[in-house]
XYZ file of C-alpha atoms in Angstrom:
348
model
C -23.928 -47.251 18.877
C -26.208 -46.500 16.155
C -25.449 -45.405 12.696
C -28.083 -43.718 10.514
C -27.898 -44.137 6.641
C -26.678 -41.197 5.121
C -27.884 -39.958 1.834
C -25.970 -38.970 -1.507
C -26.910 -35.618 -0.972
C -25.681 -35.485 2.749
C -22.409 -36.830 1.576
C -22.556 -34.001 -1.185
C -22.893 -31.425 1.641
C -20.746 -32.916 3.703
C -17.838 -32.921 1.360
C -18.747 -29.254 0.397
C -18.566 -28.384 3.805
C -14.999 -29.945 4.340
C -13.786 -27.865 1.580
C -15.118 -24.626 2.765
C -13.430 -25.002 5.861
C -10.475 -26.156 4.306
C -10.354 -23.374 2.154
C -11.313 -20.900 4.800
C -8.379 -21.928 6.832
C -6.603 -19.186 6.019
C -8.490 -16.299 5.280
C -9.927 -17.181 9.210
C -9.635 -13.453 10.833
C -7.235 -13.578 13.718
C -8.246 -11.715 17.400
C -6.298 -8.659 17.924
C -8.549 -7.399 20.572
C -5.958 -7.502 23.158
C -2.769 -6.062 21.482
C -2.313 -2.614 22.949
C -2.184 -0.341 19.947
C -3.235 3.026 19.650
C -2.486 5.199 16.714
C -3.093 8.565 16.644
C -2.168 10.599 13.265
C -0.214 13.972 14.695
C -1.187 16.512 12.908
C 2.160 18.345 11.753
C 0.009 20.255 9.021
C -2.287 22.299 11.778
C 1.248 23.080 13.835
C 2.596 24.099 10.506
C -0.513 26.541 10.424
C 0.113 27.784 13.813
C 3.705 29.223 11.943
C 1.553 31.975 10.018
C -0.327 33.510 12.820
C 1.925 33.060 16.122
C 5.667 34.594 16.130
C 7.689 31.916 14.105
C 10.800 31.422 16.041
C 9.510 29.729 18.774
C 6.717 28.082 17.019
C 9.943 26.502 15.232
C 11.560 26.011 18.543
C 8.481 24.128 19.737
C 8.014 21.593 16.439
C 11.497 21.162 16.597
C 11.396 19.786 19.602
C 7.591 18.207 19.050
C 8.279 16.131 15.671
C 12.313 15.509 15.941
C 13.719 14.259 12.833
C 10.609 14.662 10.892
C 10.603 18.718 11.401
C 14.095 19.081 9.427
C 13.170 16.835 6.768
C 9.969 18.327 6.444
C 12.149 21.795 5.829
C 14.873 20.499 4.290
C 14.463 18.100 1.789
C 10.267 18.338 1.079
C 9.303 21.851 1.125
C 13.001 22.653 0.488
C 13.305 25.989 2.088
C 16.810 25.894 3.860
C 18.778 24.256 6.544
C 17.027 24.730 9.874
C 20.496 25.451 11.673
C 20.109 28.883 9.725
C 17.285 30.985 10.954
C 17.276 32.407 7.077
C 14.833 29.914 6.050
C 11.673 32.090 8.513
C 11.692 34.305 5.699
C 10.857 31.944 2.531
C 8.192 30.131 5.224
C 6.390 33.438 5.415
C 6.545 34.417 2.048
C 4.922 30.653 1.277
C 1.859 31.479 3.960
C 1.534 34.675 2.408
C 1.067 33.433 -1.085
C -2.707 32.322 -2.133
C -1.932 28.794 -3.303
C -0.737 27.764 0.064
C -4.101 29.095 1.865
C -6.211 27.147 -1.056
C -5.028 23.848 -0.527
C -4.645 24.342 3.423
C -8.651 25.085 2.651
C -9.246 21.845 0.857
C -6.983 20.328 2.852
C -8.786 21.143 6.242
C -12.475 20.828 4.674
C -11.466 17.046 3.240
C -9.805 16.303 6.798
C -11.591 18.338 9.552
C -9.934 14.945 11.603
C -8.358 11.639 10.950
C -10.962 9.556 13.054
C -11.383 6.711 10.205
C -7.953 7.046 9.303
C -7.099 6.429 13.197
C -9.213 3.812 13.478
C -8.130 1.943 10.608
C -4.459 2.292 11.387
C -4.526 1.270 14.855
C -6.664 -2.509 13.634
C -3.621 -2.457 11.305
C -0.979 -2.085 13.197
C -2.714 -4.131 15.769
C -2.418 -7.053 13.349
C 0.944 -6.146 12.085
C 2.067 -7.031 16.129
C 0.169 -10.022 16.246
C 2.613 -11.742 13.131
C 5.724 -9.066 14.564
C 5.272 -8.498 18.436
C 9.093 -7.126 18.083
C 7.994 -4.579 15.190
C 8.832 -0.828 16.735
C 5.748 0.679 15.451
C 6.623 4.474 13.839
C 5.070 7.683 14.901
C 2.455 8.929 11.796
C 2.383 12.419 11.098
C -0.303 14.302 8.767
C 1.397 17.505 6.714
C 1.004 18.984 3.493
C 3.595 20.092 0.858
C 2.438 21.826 -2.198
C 2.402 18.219 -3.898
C 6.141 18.433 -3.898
C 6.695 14.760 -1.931
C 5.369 11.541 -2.122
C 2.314 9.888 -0.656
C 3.606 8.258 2.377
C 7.471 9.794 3.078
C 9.019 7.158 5.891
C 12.465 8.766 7.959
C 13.782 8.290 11.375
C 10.989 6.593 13.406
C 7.841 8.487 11.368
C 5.925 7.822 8.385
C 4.845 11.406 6.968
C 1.436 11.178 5.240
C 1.377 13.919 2.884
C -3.041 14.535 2.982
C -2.794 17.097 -0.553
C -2.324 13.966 -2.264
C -5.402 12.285 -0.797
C -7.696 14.646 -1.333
C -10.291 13.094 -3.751
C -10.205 11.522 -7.396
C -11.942 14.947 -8.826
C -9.904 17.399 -6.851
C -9.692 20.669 -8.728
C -5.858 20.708 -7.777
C -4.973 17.081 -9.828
C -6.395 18.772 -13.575
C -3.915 21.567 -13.371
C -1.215 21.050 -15.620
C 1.903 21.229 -13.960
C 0.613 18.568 -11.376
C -0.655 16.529 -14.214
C 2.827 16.310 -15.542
C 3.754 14.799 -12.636
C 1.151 12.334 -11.821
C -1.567 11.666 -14.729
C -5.066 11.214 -13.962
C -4.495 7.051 -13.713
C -2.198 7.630 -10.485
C -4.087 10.855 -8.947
C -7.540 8.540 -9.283
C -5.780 6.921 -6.575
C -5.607 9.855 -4.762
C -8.497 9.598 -2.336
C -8.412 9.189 1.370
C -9.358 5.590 1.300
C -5.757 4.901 0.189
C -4.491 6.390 3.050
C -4.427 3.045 5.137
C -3.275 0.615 2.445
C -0.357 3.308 1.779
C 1.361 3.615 4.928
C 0.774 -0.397 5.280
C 2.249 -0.788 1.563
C 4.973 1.272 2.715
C 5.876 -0.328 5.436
C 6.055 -3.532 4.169
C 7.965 -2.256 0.767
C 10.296 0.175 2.807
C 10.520 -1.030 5.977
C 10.275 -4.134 7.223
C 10.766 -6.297 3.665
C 12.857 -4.597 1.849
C 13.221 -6.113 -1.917
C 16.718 -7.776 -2.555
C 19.083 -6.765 -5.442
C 20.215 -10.193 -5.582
C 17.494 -11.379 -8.647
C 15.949 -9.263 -11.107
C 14.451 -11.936 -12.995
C 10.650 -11.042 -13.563
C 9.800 -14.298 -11.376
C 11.567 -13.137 -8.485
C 10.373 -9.897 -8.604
C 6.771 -11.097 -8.976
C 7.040 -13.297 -6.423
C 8.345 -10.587 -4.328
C 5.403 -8.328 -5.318
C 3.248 -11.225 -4.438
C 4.054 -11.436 -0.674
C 3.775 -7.927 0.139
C 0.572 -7.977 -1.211
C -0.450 -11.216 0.702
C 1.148 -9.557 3.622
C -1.311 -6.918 3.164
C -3.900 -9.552 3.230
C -3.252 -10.288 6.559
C -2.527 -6.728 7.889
C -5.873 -5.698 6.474
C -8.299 -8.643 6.153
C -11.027 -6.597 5.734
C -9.533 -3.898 2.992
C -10.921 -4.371 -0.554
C -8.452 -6.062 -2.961
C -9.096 -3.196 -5.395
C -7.502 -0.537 -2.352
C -4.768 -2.758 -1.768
C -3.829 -3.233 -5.848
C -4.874 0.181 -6.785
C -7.382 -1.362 -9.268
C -10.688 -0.508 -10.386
C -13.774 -2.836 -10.268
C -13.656 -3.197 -13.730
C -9.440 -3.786 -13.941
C -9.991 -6.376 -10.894
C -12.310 -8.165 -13.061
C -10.738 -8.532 -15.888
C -7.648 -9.735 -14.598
C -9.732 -12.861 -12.710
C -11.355 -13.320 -16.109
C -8.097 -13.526 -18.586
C -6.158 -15.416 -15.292
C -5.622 -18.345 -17.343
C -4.445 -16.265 -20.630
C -2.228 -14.016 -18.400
C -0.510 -16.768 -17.462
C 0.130 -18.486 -20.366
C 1.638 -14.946 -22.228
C 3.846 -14.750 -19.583
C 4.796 -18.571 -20.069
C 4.724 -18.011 -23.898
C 6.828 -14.945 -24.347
C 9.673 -16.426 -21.482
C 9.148 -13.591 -19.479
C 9.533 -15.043 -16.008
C 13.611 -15.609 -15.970
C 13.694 -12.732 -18.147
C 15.745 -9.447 -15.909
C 16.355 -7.012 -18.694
C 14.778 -4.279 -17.226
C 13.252 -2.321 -20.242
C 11.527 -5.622 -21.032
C 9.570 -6.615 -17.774
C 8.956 -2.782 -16.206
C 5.765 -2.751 -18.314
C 4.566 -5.654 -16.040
C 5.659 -4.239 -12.543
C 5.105 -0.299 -12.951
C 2.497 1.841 -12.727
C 0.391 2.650 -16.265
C -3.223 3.360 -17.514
C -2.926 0.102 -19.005
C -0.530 -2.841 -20.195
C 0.493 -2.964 -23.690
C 0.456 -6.065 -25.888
C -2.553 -7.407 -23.781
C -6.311 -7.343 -24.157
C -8.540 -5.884 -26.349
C -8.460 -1.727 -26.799
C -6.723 -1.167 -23.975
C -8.318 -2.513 -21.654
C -5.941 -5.015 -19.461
C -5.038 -3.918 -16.417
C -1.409 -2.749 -15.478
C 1.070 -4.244 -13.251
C -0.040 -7.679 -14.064
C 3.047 -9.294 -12.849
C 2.327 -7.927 -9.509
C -1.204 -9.578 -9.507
C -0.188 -12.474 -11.187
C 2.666 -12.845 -7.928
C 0.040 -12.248 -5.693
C -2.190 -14.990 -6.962
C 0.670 -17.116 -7.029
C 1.656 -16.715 -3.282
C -1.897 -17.096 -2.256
C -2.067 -20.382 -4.160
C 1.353 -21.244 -1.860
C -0.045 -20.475 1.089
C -3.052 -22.171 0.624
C -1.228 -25.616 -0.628
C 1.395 -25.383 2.537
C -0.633 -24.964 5.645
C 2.335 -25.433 7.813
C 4.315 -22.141 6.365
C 3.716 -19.319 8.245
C 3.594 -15.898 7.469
C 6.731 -14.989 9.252
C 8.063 -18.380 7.033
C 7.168 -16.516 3.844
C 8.215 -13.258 4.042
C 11.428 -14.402 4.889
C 11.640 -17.168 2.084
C 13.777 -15.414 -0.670
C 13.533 -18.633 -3.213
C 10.983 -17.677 -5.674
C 11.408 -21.025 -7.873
C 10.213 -22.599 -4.887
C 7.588 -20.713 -3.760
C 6.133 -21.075 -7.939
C 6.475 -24.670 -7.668
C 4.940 -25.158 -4.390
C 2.027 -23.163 -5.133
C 1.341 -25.628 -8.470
C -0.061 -22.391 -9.860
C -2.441 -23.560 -13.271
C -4.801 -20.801 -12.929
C -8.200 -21.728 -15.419
């Protein structure tokens, strides 16, 4: 056998190249291609439609039967218009398709989603991935409606996620400067509001809501960091090709400046004895949503829920020091002391 010198600067490459695998091990993309997923967003909102112009009793009959569960709920407790068992409740549906407001934002509604192609495509790579780490995970029906902006986002009930599309509908929609929706959600939440976030949402939700639920047994701000921290990273792997600032709900300019004050973040945190702190007024400013946090950063500019970015950092650093632990392994790991000291986390 014959053995060739090898140069400083070969070695150099070498040992760069070892690293990049090593630290590419696990952001490495895993092959779904063969997990038989198909997700098709229903589209409740077009039925709902149907209501104004065909008779509405057995248009009701029909969704009833149609979208189960999700039809009463939809009624009952988001639009809020009476119990289904009583047919009394035909009478406030018309007067609500009568009224202007309705036909605007079923307008804007049905000019911002003429389908849900993207949204369908997206979903179904999701939820392909979601089976490849769960193949026991009942996937839920997804069904597309509209409210008035009376419900949330992403509603989840009996088998469904609901994705409410007037509260997707675009950063500069006409309908988020009015006042009484401003009340509700200020222009640093309805920014959010675009249909980009529709995938990261129902994943979010999922994950939050459904499959890893957060325990009451520690409030500390470590545990619920950490917490934060692996539904994020469980994002990561659910949507390996989503942009971090889609799955945070940060700007460019937020993202940045959180992986430029890293090392400074940490250290306040450290300094002020926040992470075994669980008094809840004190650590909410950390985990909720806000323009900005207080205390941190130079006019106002550090971004918000930096304990949930900080956690995420944290469990990425884990995951990367303890190749062995899976993702099923982490999610399922409920010690957050451990998880902190395994990942050695001295961000600089």
């Amino acid at each position: 056998m014959i053995f060739y010198p090898i140069k400083p600067k070969q070695i150099y490459l070498i040992f760069f190249t070892a690293l990049l695998f090593a630290s590419c091990g696990r952001s490495k993309k895993v092959d779904v291609s063969n997990i038989d997923v198909n997700v098709t967003i229903e589209r409740f909102d077009h039925d709902m439609n149907a209501m104004e112009a065909k008779p509405i009793a057995p248009q009701a009959v029909y969704m009833q039967k149609k979208y189960g569960p999700f039809y009463t709920d939809f009624m009952e407790r988001i639009i809020q218009v009476g119990e289904t068992r009583d047919t009394g409740y035909f009478k406030t549906l018309r007067e609500i398709f009568a009224a202007g407001p309705y036909n605007e934002v079923k307008h804007e509604v049905d000019s911002i989603f003429p389908n849900m192609d993207k949204e369908n495509a997206e979903l179904t790579d999701a939820f392909k991935h979601v089976k490849y780490y769960y193949p026991n995970k009942a996937l839920p029906r997804l069904f597309a409606y509209f409210s008035g902006f009376q419900g949330a986002q992403i509603t989840i009930g009996n088998g469904y996620y609901g994705i409410g599309l007037d509260l997707f509908l675009g950063a500069n929609s006409k309908f988020y400067t009015a006042n009484a929706i401003r009340e509700v959600f200020p222009h640093y939440i309805s920014k959010r509001f675009t249909p980009d976030y529709i995938t990261p949402r129902v994943v979010e939700v999922m994950a939050r809501e459904d499959m890893f639920p957060e325990s009451d047994k520690d409030k500390s701000l470590l545990s619920r960091m950490v917490y934060n921290g692996k539904i994020m990273y469980f994002m990561d792997k659910i949507l390996p090709d989503m942009a971090d600032t889609l799955k945070i709900g940060y700007t460019g300019k937020q993202l940045k400046w959180c992986n430029d004050f890293k090392s400074q973040i940490w250290a306040y945190f450290l300094g002020e004895n926040l992470l075994y702190e669980s008094d809840y007024e004190k650590i909410q400013k950390y985990l909720g949503e806000a323009p900005f946090t207080p205390g941190l950063g130079e006019k106002n500019d550090a971004a918000p829920r930096l304990a949930v970015w900080t956690g995420w950092q944290i469990v990425k650093e884990y995951m990367n020091k303890n190749p062995d632990v899976t993702v099923q392994q982490l999610m399922a790991d409920q010690d957050a002391q451990k998880i902190l000291n395994g990942s050695k986390y001295r961000p600089k």
